[in-house]
mmCIF file of C-alpha atoms in Angstrom:
data_model
loop_
_atom_site.group_PDB
_atom_site.id
_atom_site.type_symbol
_atom_site.label_atom_id
_atom_site.label_comp_id
_atom_site.label_asym_id
_atom_site.label_seq_id
_atom_site.Cartn_x
_atom_site.Cartn_y
_atom_site.Cartn_z
ATOM 1 C CA MET A 200 0.042 0.022 0.075
ATOM 2 C CA GLN A 201 1.211 3.456 -0.911
ATOM 3 C CA ILE A 202 -0.014 6.164 1.269
ATOM 4 C CA GLU A 203 -0.202 9.840 0.050
ATOM 5 C CA ASP A 204 -1.331 12.932 2.146
ATOM 6 C CA LEU A 205 -2.346 15.585 -0.375
ATOM 7 C CA GLY A 206 -3.134 18.187 2.300
ATOM 8 C CA LEU A 207 -5.752 20.815 1.210
ATOM 9 C CA LYS A 208 -6.365 20.207 -2.479
ATOM 10 C CA ASP A 209 -8.963 21.267 -5.202
ATOM 11 C CA TYR A 210 -11.620 18.604 -5.722
ATOM 12 C CA LYS A 211 -11.304 18.394 -9.574
ATOM 13 C CA GLU A 212 -7.406 18.151 -9.338
ATOM 14 C CA THR A 213 -7.749 15.324 -6.846
ATOM 15 C CA TRP A 214 -10.349 13.585 -9.005
ATOM 16 C CA GLU A 215 -8.074 13.839 -12.040
ATOM 17 C CA TYR A 216 -5.320 12.393 -9.888
ATOM 18 C CA GLN A 217 -7.531 9.541 -8.845
ATOM 19 C CA GLU A 218 -8.260 8.816 -12.497
ATOM 20 C CA PHE A 219 -4.453 8.756 -13.287
ATOM 21 C CA LEU A 220 -3.838 6.263 -10.477
ATOM 22 C CA PHE A 221 -6.804 4.112 -11.630
ATOM 23 C CA GLN A 222 -5.380 4.138 -15.294
ATOM 24 C CA LYS A 223 -1.972 3.212 -13.932
ATOM 25 C CA ILE A 224 -3.436 0.048 -12.259
ATOM 26 C CA LEU A 225 -5.757 -0.676 -15.172
ATOM 27 C CA GLN A 226 -2.778 -0.677 -17.790
ATOM 28 C CA ILE A 227 -0.884 -3.224 -15.735
ATOM 29 C CA LYS A 228 -3.809 -5.482 -15.427
ATOM 30 C CA SER A 229 -4.412 -5.168 -19.074
ATOM 31 C CA SER A 230 -0.970 -5.972 -20.181
ATOM 32 C CA ASN A 231 -0.930 -8.944 -17.755
ATOM 33 C CA ARG A 232 -4.049 -10.272 -19.362
ATOM 34 C CA ASN A 233 -2.976 -9.589 -22.964
ATOM 35 C CA GLU A 234 0.637 -10.600 -22.601
ATOM 36 C CA LYS A 235 0.206 -13.415 -20.097
ATOM 37 C CA LEU A 236 2.332 -11.588 -17.490
ATOM 38 C CA ASN A 237 1.996 -11.571 -13.738
ATOM 39 C CA ARG A 238 3.251 -8.091 -12.724
ATOM 40 C CA GLU A 239 2.131 -6.883 -9.287
ATOM 41 C CA THR A 240 -0.541 -4.059 -9.338
ATOM 42 C CA PRO A 241 0.111 -1.084 -6.887
ATOM 43 C CA ASN A 242 -2.642 0.040 -4.237
ATOM 44 C CA PHE A 243 -2.946 3.651 -3.081
ATOM 45 C CA PHE A 244 -4.576 5.331 -0.225
ATOM 46 C CA LEU A 245 -4.965 9.075 -0.598
ATOM 47 C CA PHE A 246 -5.742 11.457 2.371
ATOM 48 C CA VAL A 247 -7.021 14.893 1.428
ATOM 49 C CA GLU A 248 -8.963 17.849 2.582
ATOM 50 C CA HIS A 249 -10.987 19.791 -0.088
ATOM 51 C CA PRO A 250 -12.011 23.466 -0.232
ATOM 52 C CA HIS A 251 -15.770 23.811 0.097
ATOM 53 C CA VAL A 252 -17.358 21.555 -2.597
ATOM 54 C CA TYR A 253 -20.663 19.808 -3.179
ATOM 55 C CA THR A 254 -20.478 16.606 -5.370
ATOM 56 C CA LEU A 255 -23.309 14.671 -6.794
ATOM 57 C CA GLY A 256 -23.267 10.898 -7.571
ATOM 58 C CA LYS A 257 -24.548 9.334 -10.794
ATOM 59 C CA SER A 258 -27.663 8.233 -9.072
ATOM 60 C CA GLY A 259 -28.237 11.369 -7.203
ATOM 61 C CA HIS A 260 -30.903 14.017 -7.535
ATOM 62 C CA ILE A 261 -29.920 17.708 -8.310
ATOM 63 C CA GLU A 262 -32.812 18.977 -6.362
ATOM 64 C CA ASN A 263 -31.032 17.763 -3.202
ATOM 65 C CA LEU A 264 -28.770 20.655 -3.588
ATOM 66 C CA LEU A 265 -30.830 23.442 -2.069
ATOM 67 C CA ILE A 266 -28.906 26.668 -3.296
ATOM 68 C CA SER A 267 -28.402 28.464 -6.578
ATOM 69 C CA GLU A 268 -25.152 28.771 -8.565
ATOM 70 C CA GLU A 269 -25.061 32.415 -7.405
ATOM 71 C CA LYS A 270 -25.310 31.375 -3.753
ATOM 72 C CA LEU A 271 -22.603 28.806 -4.372
ATOM 73 C CA LYS A 272 -20.340 31.504 -5.473
ATOM 74 C CA SER A 273 -21.146 33.752 -2.475
ATOM 75 C CA ILE A 274 -20.108 30.992 -0.070
ATOM 76 C CA ASP A 275 -16.959 30.252 -1.979
ATOM 77 C CA ALA A 276 -18.210 26.758 -2.832
ATOM 78 C CA LYS A 277 -17.956 24.574 -6.149
ATOM 79 C CA PHE A 278 -20.281 21.909 -7.538
ATOM 80 C CA TYR A 279 -19.480 18.697 -9.513
ATOM 81 C CA LYS A 280 -21.453 15.939 -10.915
ATOM 82 C CA ILE A 281 -19.213 12.781 -10.601
ATOM 83 C CA ASN A 282 -19.056 8.984 -11.409
ATOM 84 C CA ARG A 283 -19.264 7.484 -7.849
ATOM 85 C CA GLY A 284 -22.366 5.901 -6.344
ATOM 86 C CA GLY A 285 -24.546 7.772 -3.936
ATOM 87 C CA ASP A 286 -26.384 11.105 -3.946
ATOM 88 C CA ILE A 287 -25.085 14.556 -2.775
ATOM 89 C CA THR A 288 -22.134 15.041 -0.400
ATOM 90 C CA TYR A 289 -20.346 18.055 0.952
ATOM 91 C CA HIS A 290 -16.533 18.234 1.415
ATOM 92 C CA GLY A 291 -14.697 21.163 3.150
ATOM 93 C CA PRO A 292 -11.904 22.102 5.422
ATOM 94 C CA GLY A 293 -11.733 20.080 8.659
ATOM 95 C CA GLN A 294 -13.009 16.972 7.051
ATOM 96 C CA ILE A 295 -10.840 13.921 6.405
ATOM 97 C CA VAL A 296 -11.570 12.513 2.976
ATOM 98 C CA GLY A 297 -9.902 9.138 2.149
ATOM 99 C CA TYR A 298 -9.668 7.694 -1.448
ATOM 100 C CA PRO A 299 -8.407 4.043 -1.514
ATOM 101 C CA ILE A 300 -7.461 3.287 -5.185
ATOM 102 C CA LEU A 301 -7.113 -0.405 -4.820
ATOM 103 C CA ASP A 302 -7.009 -3.447 -7.106
ATOM 104 C CA LEU A 303 -9.425 -5.594 -5.142
ATOM 105 C CA GLU A 304 -8.032 -8.653 -6.757
ATOM 106 C CA ASN A 305 -5.101 -8.243 -4.544
ATOM 107 C CA PHE A 306 -7.597 -8.530 -1.480
ATOM 108 C CA PHE A 307 -11.010 -10.006 -2.289
ATOM 109 C CA THR A 308 -13.456 -9.524 -5.005
ATOM 110 C CA ASP A 309 -16.521 -8.411 -3.162
ATOM 111 C CA ILE A 310 -17.739 -4.769 -3.299
ATOM 112 C CA HIS A 311 -20.240 -5.263 -0.346
ATOM 113 C CA LYS A 312 -17.360 -6.575 1.810
ATOM 114 C CA TYR A 313 -15.230 -3.618 0.707
ATOM 115 C CA MET A 314 -17.829 -1.086 1.797
ATOM 116 C CA GLN A 315 -18.241 -2.961 5.057
ATOM 117 C CA PHE A 316 -14.381 -2.817 5.637
ATOM 118 C CA LEU A 317 -14.456 1.029 5.000
ATOM 119 C CA GLU A 318 -17.362 1.446 7.552
ATOM 120 C CA GLU A 319 -15.553 -0.748 10.163
ATOM 121 C CA MET A 320 -12.465 1.262 9.856
ATOM 122 C CA ILE A 321 -14.528 4.359 10.790
ATOM 123 C CA ILE A 322 -16.316 2.613 13.534
ATOM 124 C CA LEU A 323 -13.121 1.344 15.109
ATOM 125 C CA THR A 324 -11.494 4.731 14.807
ATOM 126 C CA LEU A 325 -14.456 6.518 16.528
ATOM 127 C CA ALA A 326 -14.546 3.712 19.259
ATOM 128 C CA GLU A 327 -11.043 5.032 20.279
ATOM 129 C CA TYR A 328 -12.734 8.333 21.135
ATOM 130 C CA ASN A 329 -15.486 6.495 23.173
ATOM 131 C CA ILE A 330 -17.953 7.135 20.490
ATOM 132 C CA LYS A 331 -20.286 4.261 19.650
ATOM 133 C CA ALA A 332 -20.880 4.544 15.884
ATOM 134 C CA GLU A 333 -22.583 2.076 13.709
ATOM 135 C CA ARG A 334 -24.141 1.165 10.357
ATOM 136 C CA SER A 335 -27.864 2.177 9.509
ATOM 137 C CA LYS A 336 -29.800 -0.468 7.616
ATOM 138 C CA GLY A 337 -30.425 0.627 4.012
ATOM 139 C CA GLU A 338 -28.204 3.692 4.363
ATOM 140 C CA THR A 339 -24.471 3.999 3.616
ATOM 141 C CA GLY A 340 -21.875 5.631 5.862
ATOM 142 C CA VAL A 341 -21.548 5.593 9.522
ATOM 143 C CA TRP A 342 -24.037 6.871 12.071
ATOM 144 C CA ILE A 343 -24.533 7.727 15.761
ATOM 145 C CA ASP A 344 -27.562 7.006 17.792
ATOM 146 C CA VAL A 345 -29.125 4.860 15.062
ATOM 147 C CA GLY A 346 -32.736 4.025 15.540
ATOM 148 C CA THR A 347 -33.512 7.042 17.634
ATOM 149 C CA PRO A 348 -34.943 10.519 16.804
ATOM 150 C CA PHE A 349 -31.356 11.782 17.285
ATOM 151 C CA ALA A 350 -29.742 9.699 14.630
ATOM 152 C CA ARG A 351 -26.981 11.679 12.959
ATOM 153 C CA LYS A 352 -24.446 10.814 10.269
ATOM 154 C CA ILE A 353 -20.656 11.468 10.927
ATOM 155 C CA CYS A 354 -19.126 9.786 7.860
ATOM 156 C CA ALA A 355 -20.402 9.675 4.270
ATOM 157 C CA MET A 356 -19.340 7.071 1.677
ATOM 158 C CA GLY A 357 -19.516 6.635 -1.989
ATOM 159 C CA VAL A 358 -17.379 4.550 -4.229
ATOM 160 C CA ARG A 359 -16.863 3.496 -7.819
ATOM 161 C CA ALA A 360 -15.365 0.222 -8.997
ATOM 162 C CA SER A 361 -14.548 -1.101 -12.479
ATOM 163 C CA ARG A 362 -12.518 -4.177 -13.196
ATOM 164 C CA TRP A 363 -12.157 -4.476 -9.443
ATOM 165 C CA ILE A 364 -10.266 -1.115 -9.194
ATOM 166 C CA THR A 365 -11.821 1.239 -6.662
ATOM 167 C CA MET A 366 -12.176 4.943 -6.643
ATOM 168 C CA HIS A 367 -13.696 7.674 -4.437
ATOM 169 C CA GLY A 368 -14.202 6.734 -0.814
ATOM 170 C CA PHE A 369 -15.189 8.251 2.518
ATOM 171 C CA ALA A 370 -15.456 11.664 4.159
ATOM 172 C CA LEU A 371 -15.292 11.802 7.920
ATOM 173 C CA ASN A 372 -16.486 14.902 9.622
ATOM 174 C CA VAL A 373 -13.810 15.872 12.284
ATOM 175 C CA ASN A 374 -13.592 19.693 12.581
ATOM 176 C CA THR A 375 -16.108 20.427 9.732
ATOM 177 C CA ASP A 376 -18.260 23.587 9.534
ATOM 178 C CA LEU A 377 -21.651 21.892 9.731
ATOM 179 C CA GLY A 378 -23.364 24.948 8.562
ATOM 180 C CA TYR A 379 -22.492 24.057 4.892
ATOM 181 C CA PHE A 380 -24.693 20.938 5.140
ATOM 182 C CA ASP A 381 -27.823 23.226 5.429
ATOM 183 C CA ASN A 382 -27.488 23.846 1.818
ATOM 184 C CA MET A 383 -28.189 20.246 0.867
ATOM 185 C CA ILE A 384 -30.182 17.211 1.695
ATOM 186 C CA PRO A 385 -27.328 15.098 2.981
ATOM 187 C CA CYS A 386 -27.061 11.943 0.745
ATOM 188 C CA GLY A 387 -30.581 12.663 -0.310
ATOM 189 C CA ILE A 388 -31.980 11.350 3.066
ATOM 190 C CA LYS A 389 -34.426 13.911 4.605
ATOM 191 C CA GLY A 390 -34.898 14.552 8.227
ATOM 192 C CA LYS A 391 -31.599 13.152 9.290
ATOM 193 C CA ALA A 392 -28.890 15.321 11.072
ATOM 194 C CA VAL A 393 -25.238 15.441 10.458
ATOM 195 C CA THR A 394 -22.471 15.693 13.188
ATOM 196 C CA SER A 395 -18.627 15.884 13.613
ATOM 197 C CA LEU A 396 -16.067 14.435 15.911
ATOM 198 C CA ASN A 397 -15.340 17.770 17.699
ATOM 199 C CA VAL A 398 -19.001 18.408 18.236
ATOM 200 C CA GLU A 399 -19.527 14.804 19.640
ATOM 201 C CA LEU A 400 -16.662 15.379 21.908
ATOM 202 C CA GLY A 401 -17.494 18.985 22.945
ATOM 203 C CA LYS A 402 -14.013 20.174 21.831
ATOM 204 C CA PRO A 403 -13.247 23.034 19.525
ATOM 205 C CA GLU A 404 -10.836 21.021 17.462
ATOM 206 C CA ILE A 405 -9.421 17.561 17.079
ATOM 207 C CA PRO A 406 -5.916 17.021 15.586
ATOM 208 C CA LEU A 407 -6.436 15.676 12.076
ATOM 209 C CA GLU A 408 -3.163 13.890 11.987
ATOM 210 C CA GLU A 409 -4.052 11.926 15.038
ATOM 211 C CA VAL A 410 -7.298 10.851 13.435
ATOM 212 C CA LYS A 411 -5.607 9.903 10.262
ATOM 213 C CA GLU A 412 -3.144 7.685 12.175
ATOM 214 C CA LYS A 413 -6.032 5.751 13.764
ATOM 215 C CA LEU A 414 -7.802 5.331 10.519
ATOM 216 C CA LEU A 415 -4.785 4.124 8.642
ATOM 217 C CA LYS A 416 -3.847 1.633 11.504
ATOM 218 C CA HIS A 417 -7.375 0.023 11.207
ATOM 219 C CA PHE A 418 -7.398 0.069 7.491
ATOM 220 C CA LEU A 419 -4.032 -1.850 7.276
ATOM 221 C CA VAL A 420 -5.271 -4.356 9.733
ATOM 222 C CA LEU A 421 -8.644 -4.952 8.033
ATOM 223 C CA PHE A 422 -7.153 -5.342 4.566
ATOM 224 C CA GLU A 423 -4.166 -7.172 5.772
ATOM 225 C CA ALA A 424 -1.901 -4.619 4.054
ATOM 226 C CA GLU A 425 1.446 -3.140 4.694
ATOM 227 C CA ILE A 426 2.822 0.376 3.795
ATOM 228 C CA ASN A 427 5.640 0.027 1.182
ATOM 229 C CA GLU A 428 6.013 3.685 0.554
ATOM 230 C CA LYS A 429 4.724 6.842 2.194
ATOM 231 C CA THR A 430 5.045 10.186 0.551
ATOM 232 C CA GLU A 431 3.559 13.530 1.461
ATOM 233 C CA ALA A 432 2.764 16.089 -1.212
#
């Protein structure tokens, strides 16, 4: 596994970088198949923060964005229609976004299991902060107080997979400005609240690097992976 922390980076630039890494893996897989080779395919895990942006998945509904193009400009936010699953999502500073670009044939060929592992990584990380998080039946992501009137989402997820190569991933609210979620119907689910780690802990700020370390630790255990190169851009 190669780990890269991209810092604060524009959404479209990061999306293009994901596509570049996806094609890199795909080219190796294609040449292996066509030329009867057995070259190892790389696996990547990108950490990033994005400036304010709303993204709409391929099965999403534009009406779940509740503001106009003019309002987007006034709050210094961008909007993109993208090729992942899921509905509308917000990304912004203080949120840890993770993009695993994996060849699942190196691990297991099961998208449902892949999503469960990503959710489990978040659940185990939050447990280290004494927060009981869990899955909500029929709804992606990770939630708190599931099955109560106070249910709230702390981590959104949306992935794309083609030829067992993954893209996109998760967005964990750590020190996120939750006011930006008022401009949308999160993930297209009406009547559900959104929260963040610092709000749940009643603290002004949680160190992002500390949370990233915990996420990566659980990811490597779940996927039985090792870091072979760590770079920071």
